[in-house]
Coordinates of C-alpha atoms in Angstrom, one line a residue:
Chain M
N959 CA 213.3 138.4 100.0
A960 CA 213.7 136.0 97.2
G961 CA 217.4 135.4 98.1
V962 CA 219.6 134.3 95.2
T963 CA 217.7 133.5 92.0
Q964 CA 219.3 131.6 89.1
T965 CA 217.8 131.1 85.7
P966 CA 217.4 128.8 83.8
K967 CA 217.3 125.8 86.0
F968 CA 218.0 123.4 83.1
Q969 CA 219.6 124.1 79.7
V970 CA 220.9 121.9 76.9
L971 CA 223.3 123.4 74.4
K972 CA 225.1 122.2 71.3
T973 CA 228.9 122.6 71.1
G974 CA 229.8 126.1 70.0
Q975 CA 226.6 127.8 71.1
S976 CA 226.7 130.7 73.6
M977 CA 224.4 131.4 76.4
T978 CA 224.1 133.4 79.6
L979 CA 223.2 132.1 83.1
Q980 CA 221.5 134.7 85.1
C981 CA 222.0 135.3 88.8
A982 CA 220.2 137.9 90.8
Q983 CA 220.1 138.7 94.6
D984 CA 217.9 141.1 96.5
M985 CA 219.9 141.2 99.7
N986 CA 222.2 144.1 98.7
H987 CA 225.2 141.8 99.0
E988 CA 228.6 143.2 97.8
Y989 CA 230.1 139.8 97.1
M990 CA 228.8 137.5 94.3
S991 CA 230.4 134.4 92.8
W992 CA 229.9 131.6 90.4
Y993 CA 230.9 128.0 91.0
R994 CA 230.7 124.8 89.0
Q995 CA 230.2 121.4 90.4
D996 CA 231.1 118.3 88.5
P997 CA 229.9 114.8 89.7
G998 CA 231.7 113.7 92.9
M999 CA 233.6 116.9 93.2
G1000 CA 233.5 120.0 95.3
L1001 CA 232.6 123.5 94.1
R1002 CA 235.2 125.2 92.0
L1003 CA 235.2 129.0 91.7
I1004 CA 234.8 130.4 88.2
H1005 CA 234.6 134.1 88.7
Y1006 CA 233.7 136.4 91.5
S1007 CA 232.9 140.1 92.2
V1008 CA 233.3 142.3 95.3
G1009 CA 231.1 145.0 94.0
A1010 CA 229.5 146.7 90.9
G1011 CA 232.1 147.2 88.2
I1012 CA 234.7 144.8 89.8
T1013 CA 235.2 141.2 88.8
D1014 CA 238.0 138.8 89.1
Q1015 CA 238.9 135.2 88.0
G1016 CA 238.6 132.2 90.2
E1017 CA 240.3 128.8 89.7
V1018 CA 238.5 127.8 86.5
P1019 CA 237.7 130.9 84.5
N1020 CA 238.5 129.8 81.0
G1021 CA 235.6 129.8 78.6
Y1022 CA 233.5 132.0 80.8
N1023 CA 232.9 135.8 81.1
V1024 CA 231.2 137.8 83.7
S1025 CA 230.2 141.4 84.3
R1026 CA 228.7 143.3 87.3
S1027 CA 226.9 146.4 86.2
T1028 CA 224.6 146.4 89.2
T1029 CA 224.8 145.2 92.8
E1030 CA 221.9 142.8 92.2
D1031 CA 223.0 141.0 89.0
F1032 CA 225.9 138.8 88.1
P1033 CA 225.5 137.0 84.8
L1034 CA 227.8 134.2 83.6
R1035 CA 228.4 134.0 79.9
L1036 CA 229.5 130.9 78.1
L1037 CA 231.2 132.1 74.9
S1038 CA 231.4 128.9 72.9
A1039 CA 230.0 125.9 74.8
A1040 CA 232.1 122.8 75.0
P1041 CA 231.1 119.3 76.4
S1042 CA 233.7 119.9 79.2
Q1043 CA 231.4 122.7 80.5
T1044 CA 228.6 120.2 81.2
S1045 CA 228.1 120.8 84.9
V1046 CA 225.9 122.2 87.6
Y1047 CA 226.4 125.9 88.1
F1048 CA 225.8 127.7 91.4
C1049 CA 225.7 131.4 92.1
A1050 CA 226.3 132.7 95.6
S1051 CA 226.4 136.0 97.4
S1052 CA 227.3 137.5 100.8
Y1053 CA 228.0 140.6 102.7
S1054 CA 231.6 141.5 102.8
W1055 CA 231.8 142.3 106.5
V1056 CA 230.8 140.6 109.7
T1057 CA 229.3 143.6 111.4
G1058 CA 226.0 144.8 112.5
G1059 CA 224.7 141.3 113.1
R1060 CA 225.7 140.1 109.7
T1061 CA 227.1 136.5 109.6
G1062 CA 229.0 136.8 106.4
E1063 CA 227.4 133.6 105.3
L1064 CA 227.2 132.7 101.6
F1065 CA 223.7 132.4 100.2
F1066 CA 223.5 130.0 97.3
G1067 CA 221.0 129.7 94.5
E1068 CA 219.4 126.4 93.6
G1069 CA 221.7 125.8 90.7
S1070 CA 221.6 125.7 86.9
R1071 CA 222.1 122.3 85.3
L1072 CA 223.8 122.7 81.9
T1073 CA 224.4 119.9 79.4
V1074 CA 226.5 120.5 76.3
L1075 CA 226.2 118.0 73.5
Chain R
D313 CA 243.3 131.9 103.0
A314 CA 243.9 128.7 105.1
K315 CA 243.2 125.4 103.5
T316 CA 241.1 122.8 105.2
T317 CA 241.2 119.1 105.4
Q318 CA 238.2 116.8 106.1
P319 CA 237.7 113.1 106.0
P320 CA 236.0 112.0 102.8
S321 CA 233.2 110.1 104.4
M322 CA 231.6 109.2 107.8
D323 CA 228.7 107.2 109.0
C324 CA 226.5 107.9 112.0
A325 CA 223.6 106.1 113.6
E326 CA 220.3 107.9 113.6
G327 CA 219.7 109.6 116.9
R328 CA 223.3 109.7 117.8
A329 CA 225.6 112.7 117.8
A330 CA 227.5 113.2 114.5
N331 CA 230.9 114.7 115.0
L332 CA 232.6 116.0 111.9
P333 CA 236.2 117.1 112.1
C334 CA 238.0 119.7 110.1
N335 CA 241.7 120.6 110.2
H336 CA 242.8 124.1 109.4
S337 CA 246.3 124.2 110.8
T338 CA 247.4 127.3 108.8
I339 CA 244.5 129.4 109.9
S340 CA 245.3 133.0 110.7
G341 CA 244.0 135.0 113.6
N342 CA 241.3 136.9 111.8
E343 CA 240.0 134.0 109.7
Y344 CA 236.5 132.6 110.5
V345 CA 235.5 129.0 110.3
Y346 CA 232.3 128.3 108.4
W347 CA 230.4 125.1 107.9
Y348 CA 228.0 124.4 105.1
R349 CA 226.1 121.3 103.9
Q350 CA 224.8 120.2 100.6
I351 CA 221.9 117.9 100.3
H352 CA 221.7 116.0 97.0
S353 CA 222.3 118.5 94.3
Q354 CA 220.8 121.5 96.1
G355 CA 222.8 124.7 96.7
P356 CA 224.9 124.5 99.8
Q357 CA 223.3 125.7 103.0
Y358 CA 224.9 127.6 105.8
I359 CA 225.1 125.8 109.1
I360 CA 227.2 127.8 111.6
H361 CA 230.4 129.8 111.9
G362 CA 232.9 130.9 114.5
L363 CA 236.1 132.8 115.1
K364 CA 237.5 131.7 118.5
N365 CA 234.7 130.7 120.8
N366 CA 232.5 127.7 120.6
E367 CA 229.1 128.4 119.0
T368 CA 225.7 126.8 119.0
N369 CA 222.5 127.4 117.0
E370 CA 219.4 125.5 116.3
M371 CA 221.1 123.3 113.8
A372 CA 224.5 122.4 115.3
S373 CA 227.4 123.2 117.6
L374 CA 230.8 124.3 116.5
I375 CA 233.8 123.5 118.7
I376 CA 237.1 125.3 117.9
T377 CA 240.2 124.2 119.6
E378 CA 242.1 126.7 121.6
D379 CA 244.9 126.9 119.1
R380 CA 242.3 127.2 116.3
K381 CA 244.0 124.6 114.2
S382 CA 241.0 122.4 114.1
S383 CA 237.3 122.4 114.7
T384 CA 234.4 119.9 115.0
L385 CA 230.9 120.3 113.8
I386 CA 228.4 118.5 116.1
L387 CA 224.9 117.5 115.0
P388 CA 223.5 116.5 118.4
H389 CA 220.8 114.1 117.3
A390 CA 221.3 113.1 113.7
T391 CA 218.3 112.3 111.6
L392 CA 218.1 110.8 108.1
R393 CA 217.6 114.3 106.7
D394 CA 221.2 115.2 107.9
T395 CA 222.6 112.9 105.2
A396 CA 224.6 115.3 103.1
V397 CA 228.1 116.5 102.1
Y398 CA 229.5 118.9 104.8
Y399 CA 232.0 121.5 103.9
C400 CA 234.4 123.3 106.2
I401 CA 235.9 126.5 104.9
V402 CA 237.7 129.5 106.3
R403 CA 237.1 133.1 105.4
V404 CA 238.8 136.4 106.3
P405 CA 236.8 139.7 106.1
P406 CA 236.2 141.7 104.1
F407 CA 234.7 138.7 102.5
G408 CA 235.1 138.6 98.7
N409 CA 238.7 139.6 98.6
E410 CA 239.6 136.0 98.3
K411 CA 239.3 133.1 95.9
L412 CA 237.0 131.2 98.1
T413 CA 236.7 127.5 97.1
F414 CA 235.1 124.5 98.6
G415 CA 236.9 121.2 98.8
T416 CA 235.2 117.8 98.5
G417 CA 233.9 117.9 102.1
T418 CA 232.8 115.0 104.2
R419 CA 230.0 112.8 103.0
L420 CA 227.9 112.0 106.1
T421 CA 225.5 109.1 105.9
I422 CA 223.0 108.7 108.7
I423 CA 222.2 105.0 109.1
P424 CA 218.7 104.0 110.3

């Protein structure tokens, strides 16, 4: 198992550009989510999904779009990058139920560091 | 979901037990307590979780009070590699039907 894979690890954008951060998991997890972490702050939820075809907004969704066409993939799209979106982005996934020996723990990717100039 | 409250920072001498408290006074009966840690800028790492009973694994112990309003994460013999930010969160299954967020956690510094 590769776990949760995020690409790219680093990206520099100019204001107004668009891009997609990729997230893939191979654990057949129902739940996937995107967080951003700014210096000295905790993780803030951007968007999340409880299954293919289902997405919902977190606490800081503005400026971001997501889709969940498959169980494995949950890309995060920046529509028109702004300097305020400079951050480290983490994708996470988990099972939805604590049954059958599952712990319900969130598995995180290694992060994608985005700089918007 | 219940909110959690943690001290912003703690120090602990290397080799001693590190006890990290978490208050979750509004926790409901079916909410689990989870602990994670984040070393430098890596993705957070799962440590342990529990519902009612105390739990222990190879990394840590989790003590949950009888009324479940608070818990303590114990790292029995802290090493320098345990320096990290520790997050306490609560989750109710089915996981995912919640806007799960992490606060600022407790920054634990292990002192040589």
